[in-house]
Short mmCIF file of C-alpha atoms and ligand atoms in Angstrom, two decimals:
data_model
loop_
_atom_site.label_atom_id
_atom_site.label_comp_id
_atom_site.label_asym_id
_atom_site.label_seq_id
_atom_site.Cartn_x
_atom_site.Cartn_y
_atom_site.Cartn_z
CA MET A 1 7.51 4.22 11.79
CA THR A 2 10.38 6.42 13.04
CA ALA A 3 9.96 5.64 16.72
CA SER A 4 12.95 3.42 17.10
CA VAL A 5 15.32 5.80 15.17
CA SER A 6 14.50 8.79 17.56
CA SER A 7 14.29 6.47 20.58
CA ALA A 8 16.46 7.43 23.60
CA GLU A 9 17.69 3.93 23.91
CA PRO A 10 21.28 3.58 22.57
CA ALA A 11 21.61 1.55 19.38
CA SER A 12 23.00 -1.98 19.80
CA PRO A 13 26.44 -2.68 18.36
CA ASP A 14 24.91 -4.68 15.46
CA ALA A 15 22.48 -1.81 14.65
CA VAL A 16 25.38 0.60 14.49
CA LEU A 17 27.23 -1.56 12.02
CA ILE A 18 24.24 -2.30 9.94
CA ARG A 19 23.29 1.35 9.69
CA ARG A 20 26.83 2.21 8.79
CA THR A 21 26.66 -0.20 5.85
CA MET A 22 23.29 1.23 4.76
CA ALA A 23 24.56 4.78 4.89
CA GLU A 24 27.54 3.78 2.74
CA ILE A 25 25.60 2.05 0.08
CA GLU A 26 22.66 4.45 -0.06
CA PRO A 27 24.18 6.73 -2.68
CA VAL A 28 24.90 3.71 -4.88
CA ALA A 29 21.73 1.76 -4.05
CA ASP A 30 20.89 1.26 -7.83
CA LYS A 31 24.26 -0.39 -8.47
CA VAL A 32 24.01 -2.59 -5.33
CA THR A 33 20.62 -3.82 -6.31
CA SER A 34 21.52 -4.43 -9.93
CA TYR A 35 24.60 -6.41 -8.86
CA PHE A 36 22.61 -8.32 -6.35
CA TYR A 37 20.02 -9.48 -8.83
CA ALA A 38 22.64 -10.32 -11.48
CA LEU A 39 24.53 -12.37 -8.97
CA LEU A 40 21.41 -14.08 -7.71
CA PHE A 41 20.21 -15.01 -11.25
CA VAL A 42 23.61 -16.30 -12.33
CA GLN A 43 24.15 -18.36 -9.08
CA TYR A 44 20.59 -19.53 -8.81
CA PRO A 45 18.96 -19.35 -12.26
CA ASP A 46 15.88 -21.28 -10.98
CA LEU A 47 14.96 -18.22 -8.96
CA ARG A 48 14.53 -16.00 -12.04
CA ALA A 49 11.16 -17.41 -12.67
CA LEU A 50 9.84 -16.00 -9.35
CA PHE A 51 10.43 -12.45 -10.55
CA PRO A 52 8.71 -10.33 -13.24
CA ALA A 53 10.27 -9.99 -16.64
CA SER A 54 10.78 -6.31 -16.04
CA MET A 55 12.58 -5.71 -12.76
CA ASP A 56 12.36 -1.85 -12.45
CA THR A 57 10.07 -1.59 -9.53
CA GLN A 58 11.39 -4.71 -7.96
CA ARG A 59 14.90 -3.16 -7.52
CA ASP A 60 13.61 -0.24 -5.45
CA ARG A 61 11.50 -2.58 -3.37
CA LEU A 62 14.36 -4.67 -2.16
CA PHE A 63 16.40 -1.74 -1.07
CA LYS A 64 13.46 -0.09 0.74
CA ALA A 65 12.72 -3.32 2.52
CA LEU A 66 16.36 -3.54 3.63
CA LEU A 67 16.32 0.04 4.77
CA THR A 68 13.14 -0.35 6.77
CA ALA A 69 14.54 -3.54 8.41
CA ALA A 70 17.88 -1.77 9.18
CA GLN A 71 16.07 1.30 10.68
CA HIS A 72 14.14 -0.88 13.05
CA VAL A 73 16.67 -3.54 13.84
CA ASP A 74 16.51 -2.56 17.66
CA ASP A 75 12.80 -2.37 17.72
CA ALA A 76 11.62 -6.02 17.93
CA ASP A 77 7.83 -5.23 17.80
CA VAL A 78 7.96 -2.98 14.73
CA LEU A 79 10.49 -5.29 13.00
CA THR A 80 8.51 -8.41 13.61
CA ALA A 81 5.21 -6.85 12.45
CA TYR A 82 6.83 -5.50 9.34
CA LEU A 83 8.73 -8.71 8.44
CA ALA A 84 5.81 -11.00 9.31
CA ASN A 85 3.68 -9.06 6.81
CA LEU A 86 6.48 -9.16 4.24
CA GLY A 87 6.81 -12.99 4.77
CA ARG A 88 3.10 -13.55 4.30
CA GLY A 89 3.13 -11.22 1.31
CA HIS A 90 5.92 -13.33 -0.37
CA ARG A 91 3.74 -16.44 -0.44
CA LYS A 92 1.98 -15.24 -3.62
CA TYR A 93 5.39 -15.15 -5.38
CA GLY A 94 6.06 -18.80 -4.62
CA THR A 95 8.90 -18.08 -2.20
CA GLN A 96 10.12 -21.17 -0.31
CA PRO A 97 12.19 -21.34 2.88
CA ASP A 98 15.30 -22.62 0.99
CA HIS A 99 15.28 -19.44 -1.19
CA TYR A 100 16.27 -17.38 1.77
CA PRO A 101 19.86 -18.63 2.25
CA ALA A 102 20.50 -18.03 -1.51
CA VAL A 103 19.26 -14.47 -1.19
CA GLY A 104 21.26 -13.90 1.88
CA GLU A 105 24.49 -15.10 0.32
CA CYS A 106 24.11 -12.87 -2.72
CA LEU A 107 23.00 -9.90 -0.59
CA LEU A 108 26.00 -10.09 1.65
CA SER A 109 28.31 -10.40 -1.34
CA SER A 110 26.77 -7.34 -2.83
CA LEU A 111 27.08 -5.38 0.35
CA ALA A 112 30.73 -6.51 0.86
CA ARG A 113 31.53 -5.29 -2.68
CA TYR A 114 30.01 -1.76 -2.49
CA ALA A 115 30.37 -0.92 1.33
CA THR A 116 34.15 -1.31 1.19
CA SER A 117 34.90 1.25 3.97
CA SER A 118 32.58 -0.17 6.56
CA TRP A 119 32.74 -3.96 5.65
CA GLY A 120 34.88 -6.32 7.77
CA PRO A 121 34.50 -9.47 9.79
CA GLU A 122 32.49 -7.76 12.57
CA THR A 123 30.10 -6.05 10.18
CA GLN A 124 29.71 -9.30 8.21
CA ALA A 125 28.86 -11.11 11.41
CA ALA A 126 26.29 -8.44 12.34
CA TRP A 127 24.64 -8.81 8.86
CA VAL A 128 24.59 -12.59 9.14
CA ARG A 129 22.84 -12.39 12.48
CA ALA A 130 20.43 -9.73 11.28
CA TYR A 131 19.66 -11.58 8.04
CA THR A 132 19.16 -14.96 9.88
CA ALA A 133 16.67 -13.27 12.26
CA ILE A 134 14.89 -11.43 9.38
CA SER A 135 14.52 -14.56 7.28
CA GLN A 136 13.39 -16.70 10.18
CA ILE A 137 10.56 -14.20 11.02
CA MET A 138 9.43 -14.14 7.32
CA ILE A 139 9.60 -17.94 7.00
CA ASP A 140 7.62 -18.51 10.19
CA ALA A 141 4.96 -15.97 9.31
CA ALA A 142 4.48 -17.56 5.90
CA ALA A 143 4.22 -21.07 7.40
CA GLU A 144 1.70 -19.84 10.00
CA ASP A 145 -0.32 -18.15 7.36
CA GLU A 146 -0.28 -21.25 5.13
CA ALA A 147 -2.49 -23.03 7.74
CA VAL A 148 -5.21 -20.47 7.44
CA ALA A 149 -5.13 -18.80 4.09
CA PRO A 150 -4.34 -19.53 0.44
CA ALA A 151 -1.07 -17.92 -1.09
CA TRP A 152 -3.31 -16.11 -3.52
CA TRP A 153 -6.95 -15.97 -4.75
CA GLN A 154 -8.21 -16.20 -8.31
CA ALA A 155 -10.91 -13.66 -9.10
CA GLU A 156 -13.08 -13.38 -12.07
CA VAL A 157 -13.96 -9.95 -13.47
CA VAL A 158 -17.78 -9.74 -13.21
CA SER A 159 -18.19 -6.13 -14.20
CA HIS A 160 -16.02 -3.40 -15.76
CA GLU A 161 -17.35 0.12 -15.92
CA LEU A 162 -15.45 2.99 -17.53
CA ARG A 163 -16.26 6.08 -15.54
CA THR A 164 -13.87 8.47 -17.38
CA PRO A 165 -11.55 7.77 -20.30
CA ASP A 166 -8.90 6.55 -17.90
CA ILE A 167 -10.77 5.46 -14.69
CA ALA A 168 -12.61 2.07 -14.37
CA VAL A 169 -14.60 0.49 -11.60
CA VAL A 170 -13.70 -3.16 -11.69
CA THR A 171 -15.67 -5.74 -9.78
CA VAL A 172 -14.40 -9.28 -9.18
CA ARG A 173 -15.58 -12.53 -7.63
CA PRO A 174 -12.93 -14.45 -5.74
CA ASP A 175 -12.74 -18.15 -6.06
CA GLN A 176 -12.96 -18.60 -2.38
CA PRO A 177 -14.05 -16.37 0.57
CA TYR A 178 -11.74 -13.28 0.89
CA PRO A 179 -11.66 -11.81 4.38
CA PHE A 180 -10.65 -8.22 4.67
CA LEU A 181 -11.60 -4.99 6.51
CA ALA A 182 -12.85 -1.75 5.00
CA GLY A 183 -10.02 0.62 4.33
CA GLN A 184 -7.50 -2.20 3.46
CA TYR A 185 -5.93 -2.85 0.10
CA THR A 186 -4.75 -5.98 -1.80
CA SER A 187 -2.22 -6.66 -4.54
CA VAL A 188 -3.39 -7.49 -8.00
CA GLU A 189 -1.69 -9.41 -10.82
CA THR A 190 -3.22 -9.37 -14.31
CA PRO A 191 -2.91 -12.33 -16.72
CA TRP A 192 -1.14 -10.05 -19.26
CA TRP A 193 1.75 -9.12 -17.00
CA PRO A 194 2.77 -12.17 -14.99
CA ARG A 195 4.39 -11.57 -11.58
CA ILE A 196 3.85 -7.81 -11.75
CA TRP A 197 1.75 -6.96 -8.65
CA ARG A 198 0.32 -3.61 -7.81
CA HIS A 199 -1.71 -2.50 -4.78
CA TYR A 200 -5.34 -1.36 -5.03
CA SER A 201 -7.62 -0.37 -2.13
CA PHE A 202 -11.00 -2.07 -1.79
CA ALA A 203 -13.69 0.39 -2.94
CA SER A 204 -16.38 -1.31 -0.76
CA ALA A 205 -16.80 -2.69 2.74
CA PRO A 206 -17.02 -6.46 2.77
CA ARG A 207 -20.23 -7.48 0.93
CA SER A 208 -22.65 -10.35 1.60
CA ASP A 209 -22.27 -11.59 -2.01
CA GLY A 210 -18.45 -11.68 -1.52
CA LEU A 211 -17.72 -9.51 -4.52
CA LEU A 212 -14.83 -7.05 -4.40
CA SER A 213 -14.46 -3.79 -6.29
CA PHE A 214 -11.51 -1.45 -7.19
CA HIS A 215 -11.16 1.95 -8.79
CA VAL A 216 -8.26 1.95 -11.17
CA LYS A 217 -6.85 4.86 -12.96
CA ALA A 218 -4.64 4.09 -15.93
CA VAL A 219 -1.47 6.12 -15.49
CA PRO A 220 1.21 6.69 -18.16
CA ALA A 221 3.43 3.63 -18.52
CA GLY A 222 1.41 1.84 -15.88
CA TRP A 223 1.40 -1.87 -16.75
CA VAL A 224 -1.10 -3.14 -14.41
CA SER A 225 -3.38 -0.06 -14.26
CA ASN A 226 -3.63 0.15 -18.16
CA ALA A 227 -4.40 -3.55 -18.24
CA MET A 228 -7.12 -3.26 -15.70
CA VAL A 229 -8.69 -0.16 -17.27
CA HIS A 230 -8.26 -0.85 -20.93
CA ARG A 231 -7.97 -4.57 -21.39
CA ALA A 232 -9.80 -6.37 -18.61
CA ARG A 233 -13.28 -7.49 -19.42
CA PRO A 234 -15.90 -9.73 -17.65
CA GLY A 235 -14.69 -13.25 -17.65
CA ASP A 236 -10.96 -12.48 -17.33
CA VAL A 237 -9.31 -13.91 -14.22
CA ILE A 238 -6.85 -11.89 -12.18
CA ARG A 239 -4.95 -13.00 -9.00
CA LEU A 240 -5.18 -11.38 -5.63
CA GLY A 241 -2.73 -11.43 -2.78
CA ALA A 242 -3.56 -11.12 0.91
CA PRO A 243 -5.22 -7.95 2.31
CA GLY A 244 -2.99 -5.38 4.01
CA GLY A 245 -3.04 -1.93 5.51
CA SER A 246 -4.18 -0.40 8.78
CA MET A 247 -6.41 2.36 7.47
CA THR A 248 -9.22 0.61 9.28
CA ILE A 249 -11.95 1.83 11.80
CA ASP A 250 -11.81 1.37 15.46
CA HIS A 251 -15.29 0.36 16.27
CA THR A 252 -14.81 0.51 19.97
CA THR A 253 -14.96 4.28 20.02
CA ARG A 254 -17.59 6.75 18.77
CA SER A 255 -15.23 9.50 17.70
CA GLY A 256 -15.91 11.31 14.45
CA LEU A 257 -14.09 10.45 11.28
CA LEU A 258 -12.46 13.03 9.00
CA CYS A 259 -11.73 11.39 5.60
CA VAL A 260 -9.71 13.02 2.88
CA GLY A 261 -9.71 11.22 -0.52
CA GLY A 262 -8.01 12.50 -3.68
CA GLY A 263 -8.68 11.06 -7.10
CA THR A 264 -9.11 7.26 -6.92
CA GLY A 265 -8.09 7.68 -3.25
CA ILE A 266 -11.82 8.10 -2.66
CA ALA A 267 -12.24 4.23 -3.05
CA PRO A 268 -11.16 3.16 0.52
CA ILE A 269 -12.99 6.26 1.92
CA LYS A 270 -16.20 5.05 0.41
CA ALA A 271 -15.51 1.57 1.94
CA LEU A 272 -15.01 3.24 5.42
CA VAL A 273 -18.31 5.10 5.07
CA GLU A 274 -20.12 1.86 4.27
CA ASP A 275 -18.41 0.25 7.20
CA VAL A 276 -19.63 2.93 9.53
CA ALA A 277 -23.14 2.57 8.11
CA GLU A 278 -23.17 -1.20 8.58
CA HIS A 279 -22.07 -0.80 12.24
CA GLY A 280 -25.18 1.27 12.88
CA VAL A 281 -23.58 3.51 15.38
CA ARG A 282 -24.08 7.10 14.49
CA ARG A 283 -20.77 9.01 14.46
CA PRO A 284 -20.09 12.08 12.46
CA VAL A 285 -18.17 11.40 9.19
CA GLU A 286 -16.85 14.28 7.19
CA VAL A 287 -15.52 13.54 3.71
CA PHE A 288 -13.37 15.89 1.63
CA TYR A 289 -13.30 14.45 -1.93
CA GLY A 290 -10.79 16.15 -4.25
CA ALA A 291 -9.99 15.92 -7.88
CA ARG A 292 -8.31 17.98 -10.58
CA SER A 293 -11.65 19.20 -12.11
CA ASP A 294 -15.36 18.46 -11.90
CA GLN A 295 -15.19 15.76 -14.63
CA ASP A 296 -12.64 13.88 -12.54
CA LEU A 297 -15.04 13.54 -9.56
CA TYR A 298 -15.98 10.15 -11.12
CA ASP A 299 -17.66 8.83 -7.96
CA LEU A 300 -19.38 11.99 -6.71
CA ASP A 301 -22.93 10.74 -7.45
CA THR A 302 -22.27 7.60 -5.24
CA MET A 303 -20.88 9.73 -2.44
CA LEU A 304 -23.81 12.20 -2.59
CA ARG A 305 -26.29 9.31 -2.63
CA LEU A 306 -24.62 8.06 0.55
CA GLU A 307 -24.83 11.67 2.02
CA GLN A 308 -28.62 11.68 1.35
CA THR A 309 -29.08 8.33 3.03
CA HIS A 310 -27.03 8.98 6.16
CA PRO A 311 -27.59 12.16 8.22
CA TRP A 312 -24.26 11.73 9.97
CA LEU A 313 -22.34 12.02 6.74
CA SER A 314 -21.25 15.21 4.99
CA VAL A 315 -19.40 15.20 1.64
CA ARG A 316 -17.43 18.12 0.36
CA PRO A 317 -16.16 18.03 -3.21
CA VAL A 318 -13.16 20.10 -3.89
CA VAL A 319 -11.61 20.66 -7.41
CA ALA A 320 -8.15 22.05 -8.06
CA THR A 321 -9.15 23.98 -11.14
CA GLY A 322 -12.38 25.13 -12.91
CA PRO A 323 -15.71 25.93 -11.52
CA ALA A 324 -16.74 24.73 -8.10
CA PRO A 325 -18.25 21.18 -8.18
CA ARG A 326 -21.97 20.43 -8.01
CA GLY A 327 -23.52 19.25 -4.80
CA GLY A 328 -22.35 18.23 -1.42
CA THR A 329 -22.55 19.96 1.96
CA SER A 330 -20.38 22.64 0.46
CA SER A 331 -18.07 22.70 -2.47
CA GLU A 332 -14.68 24.33 -2.96
CA THR A 333 -12.07 25.20 -5.53
CA GLY A 334 -8.40 24.72 -4.60
CA GLN A 335 -6.14 22.20 -3.08
CA LEU A 336 -7.65 19.55 -0.94
CA PRO A 337 -5.42 20.30 2.22
CA ASP A 338 -6.31 24.00 2.05
CA ALA A 339 -10.00 23.18 1.91
CA VAL A 340 -9.63 21.00 5.09
CA ARG A 341 -7.87 23.92 6.82
CA GLN A 342 -10.99 26.12 6.33
CA TYR A 343 -13.03 23.85 8.71
CA GLY A 344 -12.58 22.33 12.07
CA PRO A 345 -11.30 22.15 14.67
CA TYR A 346 -11.53 18.42 14.61
CA ARG A 347 -10.01 17.57 17.97
CA GLU A 348 -12.14 14.51 18.73
CA TYR A 349 -11.75 13.01 15.26
CA ASP A 350 -9.86 10.08 13.77
CA ALA A 351 -8.48 11.06 10.31
CA TYR A 352 -8.05 8.92 7.15
CA LEU A 353 -6.08 10.07 4.12
CA SER A 354 -5.92 8.42 0.76
CA GLY A 355 -4.59 9.50 -2.57
CA PRO A 356 -1.40 10.47 -4.35
CA PRO A 357 1.83 10.52 -2.24
CA GLY A 358 2.01 14.39 -2.52
CA LEU A 359 -1.47 14.66 -1.07
CA ILE A 360 -0.68 12.29 1.84
CA ARG A 361 2.36 14.38 2.77
CA SER A 362 0.74 17.85 2.64
CA GLY A 363 -2.48 16.34 4.01
CA VAL A 364 -0.89 15.14 7.20
CA ASP A 365 0.23 18.77 7.95
CA ALA A 366 -3.24 20.14 7.24
CA LEU A 367 -4.80 17.52 9.53
CA VAL A 368 -2.43 18.30 12.32
CA GLY A 369 -3.26 22.02 11.75
CA VAL A 370 -6.93 21.28 12.38
CA GLY A 371 -6.27 19.69 15.70
CA ILE A 372 -5.70 15.94 14.95
CA PRO A 373 -2.75 14.32 16.69
CA THR A 374 -0.41 12.30 14.35
CA ASP A 375 -1.26 9.10 16.02
CA ARG A 376 -4.92 9.48 14.98
CA ILE A 377 -4.15 10.04 11.31
CA ARG A 378 -4.16 6.90 9.30
CA HIS A 379 -2.89 6.43 5.70
CA ASP A 380 -1.11 3.74 3.73
CA SER A 381 2.66 3.74 3.51
CA ILE A 382 3.89 6.54 1.22
CA GLU A 383 6.83 4.31 0.01
CA GLU A 384 4.36 1.64 -1.07
CA LEU A 385 2.16 4.29 -2.77
CA VAL A 386 5.20 5.68 -4.71
CA SER A 387 6.35 2.25 -5.86
CA ALA A 388 2.70 1.15 -6.63
CA GLY A 389 2.14 4.30 -8.77
CA ASP A 390 1.38 2.40 -11.92
N1 LIG B 1 -4.95 4.05 -0.11
C1 LIG B 1 -4.49 5.01 -0.78
O1 LIG B 1 -3.82 5.97 -0.28
C2 LIG B 1 -4.91 5.12 -2.22
C3 LIG B 1 -4.02 5.85 -2.98
N2 LIG B 1 -4.42 5.97 -4.35
C4 LIG B 1 -3.54 6.74 -5.12
O2 LIG B 1 -4.20 7.94 -5.49
C5 LIG B 1 -3.64 8.44 -6.64
C6 LIG B 1 -4.75 8.86 -7.51
O3 LIG B 1 -4.25 9.59 -8.57
P1 LIG B 1 -5.03 10.67 -9.41
O4 LIG B 1 -6.48 10.29 -9.39
O5 LIG B 1 -4.33 10.86 -10.61
O6 LIG B 1 -4.87 11.91 -8.38
P2 LIG B 1 -4.79 13.46 -8.83
O7 LIG B 1 -3.35 13.73 -9.20
O8 LIG B 1 -5.84 13.65 -9.85
O9 LIG B 1 -5.13 14.19 -7.48
C7 LIG B 1 -6.20 13.87 -6.80
C8 LIG B 1 -6.44 14.99 -5.70
O10 LIG B 1 -5.32 15.09 -4.84
C9 LIG B 1 -4.83 16.43 -4.92
N3 LIG B 1 -3.36 16.34 -4.91
C10 LIG B 1 -2.50 15.75 -5.80
N4 LIG B 1 -1.25 16.00 -5.45
C11 LIG B 1 -1.21 16.84 -4.44
C12 LIG B 1 -0.23 17.47 -3.65
N5 LIG B 1 1.06 17.27 -3.83
N6 LIG B 1 -0.60 18.32 -2.61
C13 LIG B 1 -1.95 18.51 -2.30
N7 LIG B 1 -2.98 17.96 -3.02
C14 LIG B 1 -2.56 17.15 -4.05
C15 LIG B 1 -5.34 17.08 -6.17
O11 LIG B 1 -5.49 18.45 -6.09
C16 LIG B 1 -6.75 16.33 -6.33
O12 LIG B 1 -7.65 17.04 -5.50
C17 LIG B 1 -2.67 7.40 -7.28
O13 LIG B 1 -1.36 7.80 -6.86
C18 LIG B 1 -3.06 6.16 -6.40
O14 LIG B 1 -1.94 5.35 -6.16
C19 LIG B 1 -5.43 5.43 -4.88
C20 LIG B 1 -6.28 4.66 -4.10
C21 LIG B 1 -6.04 4.41 -2.67
#
């Protein structure tokens, strides 16, 4: 995602102006976003109903989206892919094309107020051009998506299994077919916290019965995660957004897969293993499954069963503290990235990383260290994982 920033192409005049504004407001991003939402809800009170009652996570999201768009303003391919996804994702909030000018007007007023050194007619014109282009891509992508997919899916909880005091495996039945790929995630809204959406990876490859499952850990002050773990019961209906994420398998190659899953990050890794199994092509899959302690390896039995069934699969449990875990090809005590470094090299492998943001960051270094080029390492966006942390 940093390609355009380090690219040798000189930045366009608009990009220079836009980045200058972003650099000026970055230290006061909190104030800018608070001012922006206050202005938006005063000028356009009808729009308030599209946002959650509590706006904490939302504030960060707007600024990060702006920053991403500003960084890639000269890279049409990256920008279009990012914004098209964002536009499709906004369908579940009920966003309509005529909301965009209202947001644009309040956004520019907020930037003008806080970027006093860099603001002027030229900068304003650059922002108008950029915002018009940004909103058009989002509007077009949403309209295209409308022809082929619902804005959201209703899904009834059909089973709820508490695996540890704070981790549940929740299985749901969507009200209409839900197409996705193993390794992807969706967004979830519970009936108890309207308009608060959080991302969860699918814990299984697509199933013939259409059911979807998630591994959810209740984290302190996590609204959605606590509701999913401690409140949701069979019969409750949640809402799902569209699938997203590129942690998927390239089935045109036979390279091996090195998968590193920490905590509930094992969910999409399990889905990837099932996906390889279903495709019937034998390719080596090595899974490192980490948790804080043996008791936290809540899905180890499932992973070991898969290992027994598939000779191409090896599962290595790793615990941060306490005695080495039971079972698996080998087991380790220590940090997950250190465990990976003891094996390899994995030069012909594609790598998949899933878990807490800190693990993703240090995991990438470890994977590079065992011979995997960065373009073959897949993981979900760290920014999204940080803001989806509850
Ligand atoms: N697609 C994805 O990337 C997914 C990410 N997650 C995320 O996974 C996390 C799961 O949380 P918990 O189960 O509480 O994880 P945790 O804090 O119990 O850690 C799980 C494993 O990651 C390791 N780890 C944690 N921080 C590390 C760091 N800074 N450096 C090296 N290793 C580190 C731990 O040693 C342990 O082996 C949540 O943040 C959730 O959002 C969950 C599902 C899918």
